[in-house]
CSV table of C-alpha atoms (C1' of nucleotides) in Angstrom, one decimal:
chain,number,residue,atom,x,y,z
A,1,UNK,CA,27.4,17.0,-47.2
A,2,UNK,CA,27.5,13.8,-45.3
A,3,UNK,CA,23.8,13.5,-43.7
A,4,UNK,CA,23.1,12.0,-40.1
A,5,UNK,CA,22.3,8.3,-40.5
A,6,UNK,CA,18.7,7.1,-40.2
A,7,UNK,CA,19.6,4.8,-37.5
A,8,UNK,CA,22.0,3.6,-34.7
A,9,UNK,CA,25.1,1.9,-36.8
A,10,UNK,CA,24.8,-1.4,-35.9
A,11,UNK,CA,21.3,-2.1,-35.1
A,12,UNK,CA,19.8,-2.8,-38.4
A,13,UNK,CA,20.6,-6.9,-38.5
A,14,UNK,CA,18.9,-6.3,-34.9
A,15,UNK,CA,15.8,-4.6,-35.9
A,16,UNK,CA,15.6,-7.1,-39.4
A,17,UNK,CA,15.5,-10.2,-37.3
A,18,UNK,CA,13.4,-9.1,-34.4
A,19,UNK,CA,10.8,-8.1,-37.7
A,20,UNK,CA,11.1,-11.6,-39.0
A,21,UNK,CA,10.0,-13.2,-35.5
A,22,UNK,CA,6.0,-12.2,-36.6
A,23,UNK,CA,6.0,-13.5,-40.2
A,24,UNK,CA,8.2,-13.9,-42.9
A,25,UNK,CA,8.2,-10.8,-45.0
A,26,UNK,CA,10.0,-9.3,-48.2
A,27,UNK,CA,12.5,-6.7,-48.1
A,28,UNK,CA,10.2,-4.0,-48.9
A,29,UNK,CA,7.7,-5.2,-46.4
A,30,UNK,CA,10.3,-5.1,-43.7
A,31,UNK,CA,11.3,-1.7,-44.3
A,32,UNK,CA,7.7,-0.2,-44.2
A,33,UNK,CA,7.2,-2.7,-41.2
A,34,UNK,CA,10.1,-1.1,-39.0
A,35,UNK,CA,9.2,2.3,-40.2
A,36,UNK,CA,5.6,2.0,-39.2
A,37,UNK,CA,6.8,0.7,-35.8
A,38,UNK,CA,9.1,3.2,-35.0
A,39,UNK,CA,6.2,5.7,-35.8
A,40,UNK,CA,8.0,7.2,-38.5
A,41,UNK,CA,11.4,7.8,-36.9
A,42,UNK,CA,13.8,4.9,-37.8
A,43,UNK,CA,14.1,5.0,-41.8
A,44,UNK,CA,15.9,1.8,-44.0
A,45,UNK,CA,17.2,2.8,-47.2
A,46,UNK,CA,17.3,0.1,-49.7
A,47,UNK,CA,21.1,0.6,-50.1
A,48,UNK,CA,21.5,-0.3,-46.3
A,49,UNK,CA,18.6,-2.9,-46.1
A,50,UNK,CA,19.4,-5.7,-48.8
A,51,UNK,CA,23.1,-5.6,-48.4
A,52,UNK,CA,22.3,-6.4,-44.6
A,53,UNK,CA,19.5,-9.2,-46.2
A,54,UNK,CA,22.8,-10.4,-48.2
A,55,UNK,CA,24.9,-10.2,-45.1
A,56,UNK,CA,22.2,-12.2,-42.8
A,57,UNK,CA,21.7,-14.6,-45.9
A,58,UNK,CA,25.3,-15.4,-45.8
A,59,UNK,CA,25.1,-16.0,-42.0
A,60,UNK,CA,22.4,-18.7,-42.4
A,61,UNK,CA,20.1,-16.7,-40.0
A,62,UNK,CA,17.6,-15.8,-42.5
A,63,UNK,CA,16.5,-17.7,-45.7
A,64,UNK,CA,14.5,-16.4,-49.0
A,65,UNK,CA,12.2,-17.4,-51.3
A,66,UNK,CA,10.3,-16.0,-54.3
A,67,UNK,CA,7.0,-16.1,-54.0
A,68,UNK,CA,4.1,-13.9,-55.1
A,69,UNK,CA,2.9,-11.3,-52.7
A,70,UNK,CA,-1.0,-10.7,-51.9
A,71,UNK,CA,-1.1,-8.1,-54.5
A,72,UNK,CA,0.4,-10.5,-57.2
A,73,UNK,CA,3.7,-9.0,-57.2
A,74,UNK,CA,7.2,-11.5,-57.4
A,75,UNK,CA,8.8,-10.8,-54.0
A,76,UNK,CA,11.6,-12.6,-52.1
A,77,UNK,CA,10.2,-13.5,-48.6
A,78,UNK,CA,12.7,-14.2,-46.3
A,79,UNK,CA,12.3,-16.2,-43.3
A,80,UNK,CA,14.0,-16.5,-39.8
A,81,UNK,CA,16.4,-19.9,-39.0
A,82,UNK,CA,16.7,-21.1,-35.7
A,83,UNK,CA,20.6,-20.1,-35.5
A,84,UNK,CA,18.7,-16.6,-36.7
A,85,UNK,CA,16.7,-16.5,-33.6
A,86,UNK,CA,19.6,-17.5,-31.3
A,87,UNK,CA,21.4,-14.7,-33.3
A,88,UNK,CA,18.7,-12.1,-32.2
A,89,UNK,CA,18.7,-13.4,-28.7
A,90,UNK,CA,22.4,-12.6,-28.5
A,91,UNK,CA,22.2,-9.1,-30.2
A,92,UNK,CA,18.9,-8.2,-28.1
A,93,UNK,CA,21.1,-8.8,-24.7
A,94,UNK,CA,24.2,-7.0,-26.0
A,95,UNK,CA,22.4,-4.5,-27.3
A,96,UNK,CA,20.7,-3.9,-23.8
A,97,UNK,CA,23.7,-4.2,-21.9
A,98,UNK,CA,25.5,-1.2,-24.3
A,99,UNK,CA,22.5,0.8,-23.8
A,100,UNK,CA,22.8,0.5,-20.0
A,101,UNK,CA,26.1,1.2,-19.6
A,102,UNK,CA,25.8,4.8,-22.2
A,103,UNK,CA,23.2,5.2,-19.5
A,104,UNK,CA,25.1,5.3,-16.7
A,105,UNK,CA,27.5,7.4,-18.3
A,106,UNK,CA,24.9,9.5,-19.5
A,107,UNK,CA,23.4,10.2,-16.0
A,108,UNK,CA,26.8,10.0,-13.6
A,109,UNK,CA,26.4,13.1,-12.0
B,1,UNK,CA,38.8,-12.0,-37.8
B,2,UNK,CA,36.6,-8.5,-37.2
B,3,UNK,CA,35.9,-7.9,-33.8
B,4,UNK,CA,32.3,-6.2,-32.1
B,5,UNK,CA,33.2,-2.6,-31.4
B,6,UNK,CA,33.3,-1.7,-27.8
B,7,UNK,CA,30.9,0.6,-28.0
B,8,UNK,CA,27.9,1.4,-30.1
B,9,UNK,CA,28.6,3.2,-32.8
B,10,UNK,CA,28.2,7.0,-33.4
B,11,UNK,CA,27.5,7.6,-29.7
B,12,UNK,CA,31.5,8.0,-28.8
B,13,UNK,CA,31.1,11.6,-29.2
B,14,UNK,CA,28.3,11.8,-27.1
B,15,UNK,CA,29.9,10.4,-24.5
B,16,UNK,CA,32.9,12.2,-24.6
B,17,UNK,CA,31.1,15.4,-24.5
B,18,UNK,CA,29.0,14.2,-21.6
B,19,UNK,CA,32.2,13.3,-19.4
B,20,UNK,CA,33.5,16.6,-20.0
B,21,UNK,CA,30.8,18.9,-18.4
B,22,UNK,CA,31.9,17.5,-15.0
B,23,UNK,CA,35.6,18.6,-15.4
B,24,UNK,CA,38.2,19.1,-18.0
B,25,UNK,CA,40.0,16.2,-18.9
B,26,UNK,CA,42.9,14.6,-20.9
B,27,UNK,CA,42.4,12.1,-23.3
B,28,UNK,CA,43.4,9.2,-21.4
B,29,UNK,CA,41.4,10.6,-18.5
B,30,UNK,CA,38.6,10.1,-20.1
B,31,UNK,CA,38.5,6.7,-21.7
B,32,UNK,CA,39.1,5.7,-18.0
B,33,UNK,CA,35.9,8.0,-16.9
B,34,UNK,CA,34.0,6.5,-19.1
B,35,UNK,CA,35.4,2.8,-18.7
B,36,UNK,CA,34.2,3.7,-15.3
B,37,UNK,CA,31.7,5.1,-15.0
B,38,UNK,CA,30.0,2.3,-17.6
B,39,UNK,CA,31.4,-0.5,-15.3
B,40,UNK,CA,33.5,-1.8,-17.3
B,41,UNK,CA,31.1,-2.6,-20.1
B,42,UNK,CA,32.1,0.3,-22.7
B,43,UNK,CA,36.0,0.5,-24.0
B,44,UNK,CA,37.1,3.6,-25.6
B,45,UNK,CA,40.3,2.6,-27.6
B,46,UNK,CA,43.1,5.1,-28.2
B,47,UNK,CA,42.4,4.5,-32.2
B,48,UNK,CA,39.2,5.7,-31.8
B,49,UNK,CA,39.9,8.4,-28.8
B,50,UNK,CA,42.0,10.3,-30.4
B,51,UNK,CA,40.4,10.5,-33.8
B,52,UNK,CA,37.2,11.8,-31.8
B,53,UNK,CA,38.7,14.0,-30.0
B,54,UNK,CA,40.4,16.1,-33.3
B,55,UNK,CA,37.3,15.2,-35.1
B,56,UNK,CA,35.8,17.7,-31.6
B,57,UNK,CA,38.2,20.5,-31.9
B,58,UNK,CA,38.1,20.8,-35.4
B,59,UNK,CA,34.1,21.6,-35.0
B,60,UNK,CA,35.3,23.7,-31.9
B,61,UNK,CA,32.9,21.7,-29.5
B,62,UNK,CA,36.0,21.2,-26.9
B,63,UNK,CA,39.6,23.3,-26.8
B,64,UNK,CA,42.6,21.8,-25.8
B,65,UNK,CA,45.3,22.9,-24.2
B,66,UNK,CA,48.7,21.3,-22.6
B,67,UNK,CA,49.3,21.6,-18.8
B,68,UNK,CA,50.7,18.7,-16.1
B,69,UNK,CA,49.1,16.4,-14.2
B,70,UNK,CA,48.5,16.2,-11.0
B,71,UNK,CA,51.4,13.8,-11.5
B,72,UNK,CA,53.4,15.7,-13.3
B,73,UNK,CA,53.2,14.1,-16.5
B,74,UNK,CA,52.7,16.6,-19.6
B,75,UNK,CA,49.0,16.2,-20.7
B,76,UNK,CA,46.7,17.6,-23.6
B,77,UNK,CA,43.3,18.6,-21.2
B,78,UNK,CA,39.8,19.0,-23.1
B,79,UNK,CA,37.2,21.4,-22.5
B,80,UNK,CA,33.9,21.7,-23.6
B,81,UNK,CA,33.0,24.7,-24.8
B,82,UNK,CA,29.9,26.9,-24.8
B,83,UNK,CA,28.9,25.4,-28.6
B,84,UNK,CA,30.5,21.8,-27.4
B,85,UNK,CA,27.4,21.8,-24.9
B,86,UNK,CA,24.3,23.0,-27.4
B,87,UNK,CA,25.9,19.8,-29.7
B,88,UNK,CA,25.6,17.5,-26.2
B,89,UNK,CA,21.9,18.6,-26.1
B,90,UNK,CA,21.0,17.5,-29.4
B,91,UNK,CA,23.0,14.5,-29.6
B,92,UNK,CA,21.2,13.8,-26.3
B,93,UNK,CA,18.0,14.3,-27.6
B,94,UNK,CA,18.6,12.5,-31.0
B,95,UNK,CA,19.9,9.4,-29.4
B,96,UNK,CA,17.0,9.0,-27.1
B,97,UNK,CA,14.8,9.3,-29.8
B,98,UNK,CA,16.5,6.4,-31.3
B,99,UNK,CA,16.3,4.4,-28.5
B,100,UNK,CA,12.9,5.2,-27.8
B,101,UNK,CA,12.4,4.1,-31.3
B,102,UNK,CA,14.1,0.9,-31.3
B,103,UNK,CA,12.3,0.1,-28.4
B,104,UNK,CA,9.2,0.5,-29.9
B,105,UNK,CA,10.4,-2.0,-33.0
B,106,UNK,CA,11.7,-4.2,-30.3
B,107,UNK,CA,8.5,-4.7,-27.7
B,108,UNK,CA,5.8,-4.8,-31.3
B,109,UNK,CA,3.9,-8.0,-30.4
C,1,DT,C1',-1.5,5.9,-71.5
C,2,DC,C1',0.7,7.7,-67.7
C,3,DC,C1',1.6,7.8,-63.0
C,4,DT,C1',2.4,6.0,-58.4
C,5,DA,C1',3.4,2.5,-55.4
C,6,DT,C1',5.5,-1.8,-55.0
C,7,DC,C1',9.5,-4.7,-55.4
C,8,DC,C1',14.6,-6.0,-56.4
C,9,DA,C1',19.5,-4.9,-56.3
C,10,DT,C1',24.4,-2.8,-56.9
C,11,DA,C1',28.1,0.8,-57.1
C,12,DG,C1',30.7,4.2,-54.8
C,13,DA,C1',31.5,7.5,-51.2
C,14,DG,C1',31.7,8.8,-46.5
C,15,DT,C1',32.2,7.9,-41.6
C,16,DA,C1',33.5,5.6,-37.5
C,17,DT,C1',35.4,1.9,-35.4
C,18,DC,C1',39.1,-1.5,-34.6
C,19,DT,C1',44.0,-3.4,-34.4
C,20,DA,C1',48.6,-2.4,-34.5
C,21,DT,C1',52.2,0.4,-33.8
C,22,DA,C1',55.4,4.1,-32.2
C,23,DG,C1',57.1,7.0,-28.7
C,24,DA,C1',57.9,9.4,-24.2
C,25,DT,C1',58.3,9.6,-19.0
C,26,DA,C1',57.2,9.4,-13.8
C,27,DG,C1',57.5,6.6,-10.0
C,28,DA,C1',57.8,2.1,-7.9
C,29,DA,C1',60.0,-2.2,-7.4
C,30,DC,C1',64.1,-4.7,-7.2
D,1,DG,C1',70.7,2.2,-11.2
D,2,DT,C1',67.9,-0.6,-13.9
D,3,DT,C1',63.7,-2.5,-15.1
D,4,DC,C1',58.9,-2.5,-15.1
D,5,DT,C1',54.3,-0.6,-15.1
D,6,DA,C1',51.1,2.8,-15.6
D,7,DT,C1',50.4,7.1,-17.7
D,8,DC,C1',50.1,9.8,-21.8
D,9,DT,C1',50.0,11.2,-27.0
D,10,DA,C1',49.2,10.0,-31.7
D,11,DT,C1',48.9,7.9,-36.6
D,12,DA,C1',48.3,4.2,-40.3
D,13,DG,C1',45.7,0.7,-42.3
D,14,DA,C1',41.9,-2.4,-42.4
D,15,DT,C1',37.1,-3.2,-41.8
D,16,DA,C1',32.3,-2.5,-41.4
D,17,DC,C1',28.1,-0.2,-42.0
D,18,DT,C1',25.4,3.3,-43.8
D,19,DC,C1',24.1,6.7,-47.2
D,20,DT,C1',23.1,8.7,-51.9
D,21,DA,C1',22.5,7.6,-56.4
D,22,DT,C1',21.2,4.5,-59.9
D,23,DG,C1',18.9,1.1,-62.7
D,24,DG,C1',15.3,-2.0,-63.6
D,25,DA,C1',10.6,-4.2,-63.6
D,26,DT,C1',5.4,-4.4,-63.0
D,27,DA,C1',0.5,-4.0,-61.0
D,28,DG,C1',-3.2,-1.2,-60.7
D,29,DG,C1',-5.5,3.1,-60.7
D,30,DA,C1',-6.4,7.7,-62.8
DNA sequence: TCCTATCCATAGAGTATCTATAGATAGAAC
DNA sequence: GTTCTATCTATAGATACTCTATGGATAGGA
């Protein structure tokens, strides 16, 4: 019945590393954090959002840790790396110049 | 050694729909319309062209039919047709709610 | 005691893209 | 007249990313 995705293929590492930039934060907390942002529209599933955790992980852009969270719940916060931020600076630009260009396309008369 | 796509992904349609409300077009017509038009930024590849394009006809969004070129080369031309525009709309409108939603994630002090 | 929200994670399917390849021909260059 | 380049179509296979569907555990409130 294949449903419309949630949100543009290939933004997620994107929008989970721009989230990190505030405060490190568990999987769960990301998700309700880029939902909230988006005002409701952009929605991660869990079976998108920790294999992309895994995939940043394995990058070295983001590192975890188990702690307990505020409501004394185990959670695995993960945390931006400075080659993570680099990363996010590089996405953020390509991402803006893709977004440009469909623009133009969009609006050539 | 997996490559960025050229293009964001799941907007090729769009775009393809797009360049065909100015004029029907053959397939290789419009890669370079839209290679154009973008400045050079977005590539369509033939892999992923041609794929769109049956994916198009088979939800009857464009017809096709074979005629010459203006350089009289035999050529498959694309049109959009009435129900290929109502789909433009609401990829339209979709993808600039996704924008404006990543944009929102993007900007969130 | 049950229910809901919070938290983690994986398996499998589906979709869309890429690279690589194959083929044909018009017209220009040589 | 032969070769080269640009024009044109199309498919196969690999890869990447997302989704649905599961499975599990626990804190705190009803």
């Amino acid at each position: 019945m294949s449903k419309k995705p949630d949100l543009l293929p290939g933004t997620l590492d994107m929008l989970i590393l721009k989230t990190l930039t505030r405060a490190p934060l568990h999987g769960y907390g990301i998700a309700l954090s880029i939902k909230r942002s988006s005002e409701n529209v952009l929605t991660v599933e869990e079976g998108s959002l920790y294999p992309a955790l895994q995939r940043l992980l394995l990058q070295g852009w983001v590192k975890a840790e188990w702690k307990k969270t505020e409501t004394n719940r185990r959670a695995r916060y993960y945390t931006l790396t400075p080659a993570g931020r680099k990363q996010l600076g590089i996405e953020l630009s390509q991402f803006e110049q893709m977004i440009a260009a469909i623009g133009r396309v969009l609006q050539d008369a």
